Amino acid sequence: MHTEAIIFVLLIATAYVIGKKNISRLVERIGHERNISAARTQYVNTVLNIAFTIIAITASGMIIGVGLKDLSVLLGSMFAVLGVALFAQWSILSNVTASIIVFFFFPYRVGDFVKILDGENSLEGTIKEITLFHVILNTADGSLATYPNSLVFQKAVTIQSSQHKPAPITLEPEETQQ
């Protein structure tokens, strides 16, 4: 292996360590600012760290000489196994993706009374938890209802009442915010 390749792999490893730490800090800060449960924050952290790890490994592999063809065969095989494993639950990945988007961009939170507008299947209740796959609502009759994140992401959701004020959206470091 050439010296340049070693240097690039070390740079990727350094960027990976620093980037992973910064991603975790960002997710933790957003979770704290929006009063999001620690479990949900950890879900999002895990998913983003897995994606970041795959990117770093792929980049390192390409630099050390693993051909794009070899890499695509490996990734294709992994996704084929994953696809077979998730065949009955094909929407799992869409729920995970929707959960990440809901974490960062949606205005409702645990404790809000919401109505999910879905025609005859509309549902309303107080959000008890937002998990990696579902929004869990306490309905007026006292029952628990789960609604998939991918459908929540696609449907109109109205906030009937909220206990939270909107979190400020800023990209400045914490030290400068006061």
XYZ file of N, CA and C in Angstrom:
534
model
N 0.866 -1.175 0.000
C 0.000 0.000 0.000
C 0.908 1.231 0.000
N 0.517 2.208 -0.756
C 1.317 3.421 -0.894
C 1.124 4.346 0.294
N 2.119 5.180 0.500
C 2.082 6.135 1.604
C 0.878 7.068 1.493
N 0.562 7.496 0.268
C -0.589 8.396 0.072
C -1.887 7.728 0.514
N -2.041 6.455 0.170
C -3.256 5.732 0.549
C -3.365 5.623 2.064
N -2.231 5.340 2.716
C -2.231 5.243 4.178
C -2.628 6.578 4.798
N -2.081 7.659 4.260
C -2.417 8.990 4.781
C -3.903 9.277 4.602
N -4.451 8.954 3.419
C -5.879 9.203 3.183
C -6.759 8.359 4.110
N -6.378 7.110 4.326
C -7.156 6.255 5.237
C -7.093 6.813 6.658
N -5.929 7.282 7.074
C -5.810 7.896 8.404
C -6.642 9.172 8.499
N -6.671 9.956 7.419
C -7.521 11.155 7.400
C -8.998 10.780 7.503
N -9.393 9.736 6.788
C -10.787 9.282 6.870
C -11.095 8.799 8.283
N -10.172 8.051 8.885
C -10.387 7.562 10.254
C -10.513 8.723 11.230
N -9.660 9.737 11.069
C -9.730 10.914 11.937
C -11.048 11.654 11.734
N -11.414 11.857 10.466
C -12.685 12.528 10.169
C -13.862 11.719 10.706
N -13.750 10.393 10.641
C -14.807 9.526 11.152
C -14.985 9.712 12.657
N -13.889 9.670 13.402
C -13.964 9.810 14.861
C -14.532 11.177 15.239
N -14.007 12.232 14.615
C -14.482 13.586 14.921
C -15.927 13.765 14.463
N -16.232 13.292 13.257
C -17.587 13.432 12.724
C -18.617 12.677 13.546
N -18.268 11.471 13.966
C -19.193 10.672 14.778
C -19.489 11.374 16.099
N -18.449 11.932 16.712
C -18.632 12.651 17.969
C -19.519 13.885 17.754
N -19.269 14.627 16.675
C -20.060 15.830 16.394
C -21.511 15.504 16.052
N -21.723 14.416 15.305
C -23.091 14.006 14.996
C -23.822 13.660 16.288
N -23.159 12.908 17.161
C -23.784 12.535 18.436
C -24.099 13.765 19.278
N -23.180 14.710 19.330
C -23.429 15.950 20.084
C -24.613 16.721 19.510
N -24.667 16.823 18.180
C -25.762 17.545 17.535
C -27.108 16.896 17.846
N -27.169 15.574 17.720
C -28.421 14.864 18.006
C -28.800 15.030 19.473
N -27.827 14.904 20.376
C -28.095 15.078 21.808
C -28.596 16.491 22.099
N -27.961 17.493 21.489
C -28.369 18.879 21.722
C -29.785 19.130 21.213
N -30.085 18.653 20.011
C -31.431 18.838 19.472
C -32.443 18.101 20.343
N -32.099 16.879 20.768
C -32.990 16.129 21.650
C -33.244 16.858 22.952
N -32.204 17.450 23.523
C -32.348 18.201 24.777
C -33.188 19.462 24.569
N -32.905 20.218 23.503
C -33.644 21.456 23.238
C -35.133 21.201 23.020
N -35.455 20.058 22.448
C -36.853 19.750 22.126
C -37.499 18.808 23.133
N -36.816 18.551 24.244
C -37.330 17.667 25.299
C -37.728 16.297 24.752
N -36.876 15.725 23.929
C -37.133 14.414 23.342
C -36.526 13.361 24.260
N -37.229 12.239 24.402
C -36.773 11.200 25.329
C -35.379 10.702 24.954
N -34.659 10.271 25.971
C -33.296 9.770 25.766
C -33.298 8.537 24.866
N -34.310 7.686 25.002
C -34.381 6.479 24.171
C -34.526 6.843 22.696
N -35.382 7.801 22.403
C -35.588 8.211 21.010
C -34.336 8.885 20.456
N -33.688 9.695 21.270
C -32.441 10.334 20.852
C -31.394 9.269 20.548
N -31.339 8.228 21.362
C -30.380 7.149 21.135
C -30.690 6.396 19.844
N -31.986 6.163 19.533
C -32.359 5.517 18.267
C -31.783 6.290 17.088
N -32.020 7.593 17.094
C -31.570 8.436 15.991
C -30.043 8.422 15.915
N -29.381 8.526 17.055
C -27.916 8.473 17.094
C -27.394 7.179 16.483
N -27.992 6.069 16.844
C -27.552 4.769 16.348
C -27.690 4.675 14.836
N -28.839 5.069 14.307
C -29.071 4.992 12.863
C -28.083 5.879 12.106
N -27.892 7.108 12.566
C -26.962 8.014 11.889
C -25.519 7.519 11.994
N -25.145 6.955 13.133
C -23.787 6.427 13.285
C -23.542 5.218 12.388
N -24.542 4.367 12.215
C -24.401 3.227 11.303
C -24.195 3.725 9.874
N -24.991 4.693 9.455
C -24.848 5.245 8.104
C -23.468 5.877 7.925
N -23.013 6.623 8.914
C -21.706 7.279 8.850
C -20.587 6.238 8.797
N -20.728 5.150 9.542
C -19.738 4.075 9.539
C -19.654 3.411 8.167
N -20.801 3.145 7.560
C -20.819 2.530 6.228
C -20.120 3.430 5.212
N -20.369 4.724 5.294
C -19.722 5.673 4.378
C -18.206 5.663 4.581
N -17.757 5.685 5.836
C -16.313 5.700 6.125
C -15.638 4.410 5.655
N -16.273 3.277 5.888
C -15.699 1.996 5.456
C -15.640 1.927 3.935
N -16.689 2.379 3.271
C -16.715 2.381 1.811
C -15.607 3.260 1.247
N -15.465 4.466 1.789
C -14.419 5.376 1.310
C -13.031 4.786 1.550
N -12.811 4.215 2.722
C -11.506 3.609 3.028
C -11.223 2.432 2.104
N -12.225 1.618 1.877
C -12.061 0.473 0.980
C -11.684 0.887 -0.426
N -12.302 1.944 -0.911
C -11.983 2.416 -2.258
C -10.560 2.957 -2.323
N -10.098 3.594 -1.259
C -8.745 4.161 -1.251
C -7.679 3.067 -1.199
N -7.918 2.014 -0.420
C -6.882 0.977 -0.302
C -6.897 0.001 -1.469
N -7.808 0.208 -2.400
C -7.746 -0.589 -3.614
C -8.859 -1.591 -3.799
N -9.800 -1.629 -2.906
C -10.947 -2.494 -3.136
C -11.708 -1.865 -4.293
N -11.832 -2.585 -5.369
C -12.460 -2.039 -6.563
C -13.929 -1.745 -6.350
N -14.428 -0.828 -7.150
C -15.839 -0.467 -7.076
C -16.708 -1.685 -7.365
N -16.234 -2.543 -8.275
C -16.989 -3.753 -8.607
C -17.070 -4.678 -7.386
N -15.931 -4.876 -6.721
C -15.906 -5.732 -5.527
C -16.780 -5.158 -4.417
N -16.680 -3.847 -4.244
C -17.462 -3.171 -3.215
C -18.953 -3.264 -3.514
N -19.320 -3.107 -4.781
C -20.735 -3.185 -5.141
C -21.267 -4.605 -4.960
N -20.428 -5.616 -5.205
C -20.846 -7.002 -4.965
C -21.094 -7.220 -3.473
N -20.185 -6.721 -2.636
C -20.346 -6.856 -1.189
C -21.618 -6.158 -0.714
N -21.778 -4.885 -1.108
C -22.967 -4.139 -0.683
C -24.237 -4.759 -1.249
N -24.181 -5.199 -2.500
C -25.347 -5.849 -3.105
C -25.741 -7.109 -2.354
N -24.743 -7.888 -1.955
C -25.013 -9.108 -1.182
C -25.623 -8.776 0.172
N -25.056 -7.757 0.820
C -25.594 -7.361 2.126
C -27.046 -6.900 1.996
N -27.329 -6.082 0.990
C -28.694 -5.592 0.818
C -29.647 -6.703 0.384
N -29.146 -7.688 -0.361
C -29.992 -8.819 -0.741
C -30.404 -9.610 0.498
N -29.436 -9.872 1.378
C -29.746 -10.583 2.625
C -30.712 -9.757 3.470
N -30.445 -8.467 3.569
C -31.329 -7.584 4.328
C -32.722 -7.565 3.710
N -32.782 -7.516 2.386
C -34.075 -7.504 1.699
C -34.872 -8.771 1.955
N -34.201 -9.918 1.914
C -34.879 -11.184 2.193
C -35.342 -11.215 3.648
N -34.481 -10.751 4.546
C -34.830 -10.760 5.972
C -36.013 -9.852 6.263
N -36.118 -8.764 5.530
C -37.178 -7.792 5.795
C -38.333 -7.883 4.800
N -38.374 -8.952 4.003
C -39.385 -9.049 2.956
C -40.794 -8.850 3.503
N -41.102 -9.494 4.618
C -42.441 -9.366 5.192
C -42.658 -7.989 5.810
N -41.598 -7.297 6.125
C -41.692 -5.981 6.760
C -40.970 -4.934 5.922
N -41.310 -4.836 4.655
C -40.589 -3.934 3.750
C -40.661 -2.481 4.182
N -41.660 -2.143 4.961
C -41.814 -0.738 5.342
C -40.958 -0.352 6.547
N -40.205 -1.282 7.100
C -39.381 -0.964 8.267
C -38.401 0.160 7.950
N -37.727 0.075 6.813
C -36.754 1.110 6.471
C -37.419 2.460 6.269
N -38.629 2.465 5.693
C -39.317 3.749 5.523
C -39.732 4.312 6.877
N -40.085 3.454 7.827
C -40.424 3.929 9.170
C -39.201 4.496 9.886
N -38.050 3.855 9.722
C -36.823 4.352 10.347
C -36.450 5.701 9.743
N -36.516 5.793 8.416
C -36.206 7.059 7.744
C -37.170 8.149 8.182
N -38.461 7.831 8.226
C -39.457 8.813 8.666
C -39.205 9.226 10.112
N -38.770 8.291 10.950
C -38.482 8.613 12.347
C -37.354 9.634 12.456
N -36.332 9.491 11.629
C -35.216 10.449 11.630
C -35.722 11.829 11.212
N -36.544 11.878 10.167
C -37.081 13.157 9.691
C -37.993 13.770 10.746
N -38.843 12.952 11.363
C -39.731 13.442 12.422
C -38.898 14.004 13.574
N -37.812 13.331 13.927
C -36.951 13.781 15.028
C -36.439 15.194 14.786
N -35.964 15.461 13.577
C -35.334 16.746 13.305
C -36.311 17.849 12.903
N -37.415 17.529 12.237
C -38.183 18.579 11.585
C -39.639 18.723 11.993
N -40.252 17.761 12.647
C -41.670 17.873 12.933
C -41.909 18.640 14.222
N -42.985 19.424 14.280
C -43.209 20.308 15.423
C -43.874 19.646 16.626
N -44.411 18.438 16.495
C -45.089 17.844 17.647
C -44.123 17.008 18.464
N -44.480 16.872 19.767
C -43.609 16.169 20.705
C -44.442 15.334 21.665
N -43.749 14.565 22.485
C -44.414 13.781 23.519
C -45.180 14.744 24.421
N -46.445 14.417 24.707
C -47.293 15.257 25.548
C -48.266 16.117 24.764
N -48.043 16.294 23.459
C -48.953 17.090 22.634
C -50.206 16.280 22.312
N -51.345 16.974 22.278
C -52.597 16.351 21.853
C -52.740 16.632 20.363
N -52.733 15.564 19.548
C -52.729 15.721 18.096
C -53.878 14.960 17.453
N -54.156 15.342 16.213
C -55.111 14.615 15.389
C -54.413 14.290 14.078
N -54.367 12.996 13.748
C -53.787 12.541 12.487
C -54.942 12.391 11.509
N -54.947 13.202 10.465
C -56.044 13.234 9.507
C -55.815 12.175 8.436
N -56.660 11.136 8.480
C -56.531 10.015 7.548
C -57.917 9.543 7.123
N -58.733 10.468 6.637
C -60.082 10.129 6.190
C -60.901 9.516 7.307
N -61.506 8.366 7.017
C -62.327 7.682 8.020
C -61.481 7.083 9.138
N -60.206 6.959 8.915
C -59.311 6.370 9.911
C -58.554 7.416 10.714
N -59.077 8.643 10.767
C -58.411 9.691 11.542
C -58.309 9.256 12.998
N -57.262 9.716 13.639
C -56.977 9.288 15.002
C -56.516 10.492 15.795
N -57.006 10.605 17.034
C -56.532 11.694 17.870
C -56.227 11.180 19.268
N -55.280 11.849 19.883
C -54.883 11.471 21.226
C -53.633 12.225 21.635
N -53.184 11.940 22.840
C -51.979 12.559 23.370
C -50.793 11.664 23.040
N -49.741 12.258 22.499
C -48.557 11.475 22.142
C -47.877 11.003 23.422
N -47.811 9.674 23.567
C -47.138 9.084 24.724
C -45.656 8.882 24.428
N -45.343 8.445 23.211
C -43.952 8.197 22.824
C -43.849 8.192 21.309
N -42.679 8.570 20.819
C -42.372 8.465 19.395
C -41.167 7.539 19.318
N -41.397 6.321 18.818
C -40.333 5.324 18.762
C -39.697 5.329 17.377
N -38.809 4.395 17.152
C -38.144 4.294 15.865
C -39.125 3.895 14.765
N -40.224 3.226 15.121
C -41.158 2.734 14.114
C -42.556 3.329 14.208
N -42.991 3.747 15.397
C -44.377 4.178 15.592
C -44.479 5.438 16.448
N -45.617 6.119 16.283
C -46.045 7.139 17.236
C -47.096 6.450 18.098
N -46.948 6.514 19.406
C -47.892 5.870 20.319
C -48.756 6.960 20.934
N -50.083 6.807 20.781
C -51.036 7.795 21.273
C -51.899 7.205 22.373
N -52.200 8.015 23.403
C -53.248 7.700 24.369
C -54.519 8.330 23.821
N -55.505 7.519 23.489
C -56.738 8.051 22.919
C -57.697 8.465 24.031
N -58.779 9.140 23.636
C -59.750 9.660 24.604
C -60.373 8.548 25.443
N -60.539 7.346 24.866
C -61.150 6.250 25.621
C -60.141 5.498 26.490
N -58.897 5.994 26.555
C -57.890 5.403 27.429
C -57.066 4.300 26.796
N -57.325 3.977 25.545
C -56.545 2.921 24.905
C -55.281 3.496 24.268
N -54.332 2.608 24.030
C -53.101 2.999 23.345
C -53.234 2.648 21.873
N -52.872 3.589 21.018
C -52.904 3.353 19.579
C -51.513 3.621 19.019
N -51.082 2.757 18.118
C -49.804 2.992 17.445
C -50.080 3.352 15.999
N -49.283 4.262 15.479
C -49.432 4.710 14.101
C -48.036 4.738 13.490
N -47.817 4.063 12.368
C -46.470 3.995 11.785
C -45.916 5.375 11.427
N -44.635 5.572 11.695
C -43.995 6.853 11.385
C -44.094 7.214 9.912
N -43.985 6.218 9.036
C -44.036 6.525 7.610
C -45.396 7.091 7.222
N -46.469 6.640 7.873
C -47.801 7.186 7.581
C -47.994 8.547 8.232
N -47.451 8.731 9.436
C -47.532 10.043 10.087
C -46.838 11.079 9.215
N -45.735 10.672 8.621
C -44.970 11.571 7.760
C -45.766 11.954 6.512
N -46.641 11.067 6.047
C -47.406 11.308 4.820
C -48.739 12.001 5.070
N -49.263 11.945 6.268
C -50.589 12.487 6.579
C -50.479 13.854 7.238
N -51.578 14.580 7.157
C -51.643 15.863 7.868
C -51.831 15.578 9.353
N -51.083 16.284 10.173
C -51.188 16.144 11.623
C -51.442 17.535 12.186
N -52.544 17.663 12.938
C -52.826 18.952 13.569
C -52.556 18.834 15.060
N -51.940 19.864 15.599
C -51.680 19.905 17.035
C -52.862 20.611 17.672
N -53.630 19.869 18.464
C -54.800 20.427 19.123
C -54.388 21.260 20.334
N -53.404 20.768 21.074
C -52.843 21.525 22.195
C -51.426 21.035 22.433
N -50.574 21.952 22.879
C -49.175 21.623 23.079
C -48.703 22.172 24.416
N -47.836 21.420 25.063
C -47.240 21.859 26.319
C -45.870 22.478 26.081
N -45.441 22.543 24.836
C -44.077 22.953 24.524
C -44.065 24.206 23.668
N -43.064 25.034 23.889
C -42.845 26.139 22.974
C -41.858 25.658 21.917
N -41.948 26.161 20.694
C -41.047 25.695 19.644
C -39.587 25.944 20.008
N -38.745 24.974 19.711
C -37.308 25.121 19.964
C -36.710 26.028 18.906
N -35.773 26.877 19.297
C -35.129 27.726 18.291
C -34.292 26.876 17.344
N -34.331 27.211 16.081
C -33.529 26.492 15.103
C -32.312 27.346 14.811
N -31.160 26.844 15.225
C -29.927 27.593 15.042
C -28.783 26.622 14.815
N -27.788 27.059 14.113
C -26.625 26.220 13.871
C -25.385 26.766 14.563
N -25.583 27.727 15.450
C -24.463 28.322 16.163
C -24.030 27.415 17.305
N -22.743 27.456 17.667
C -22.284 26.677 18.827
C -22.991 27.139 20.093
N -23.110 26.235 21.063
C -23.833 26.536 22.295
C -23.256 27.718 23.052
N -21.944 27.909 23.013
C -21.316 28.969 23.789
C -21.797 30.352 23.361
N -22.131 30.517 22.064
C -22.517 31.843 21.581
C -23.996 32.110 21.754
N -24.779 31.087 22.085
C -26.212 31.277 22.295
C -26.447 31.685 23.736
N -27.080 32.833 23.955
C -27.392 33.233 25.325
C -28.524 34.184 25.359
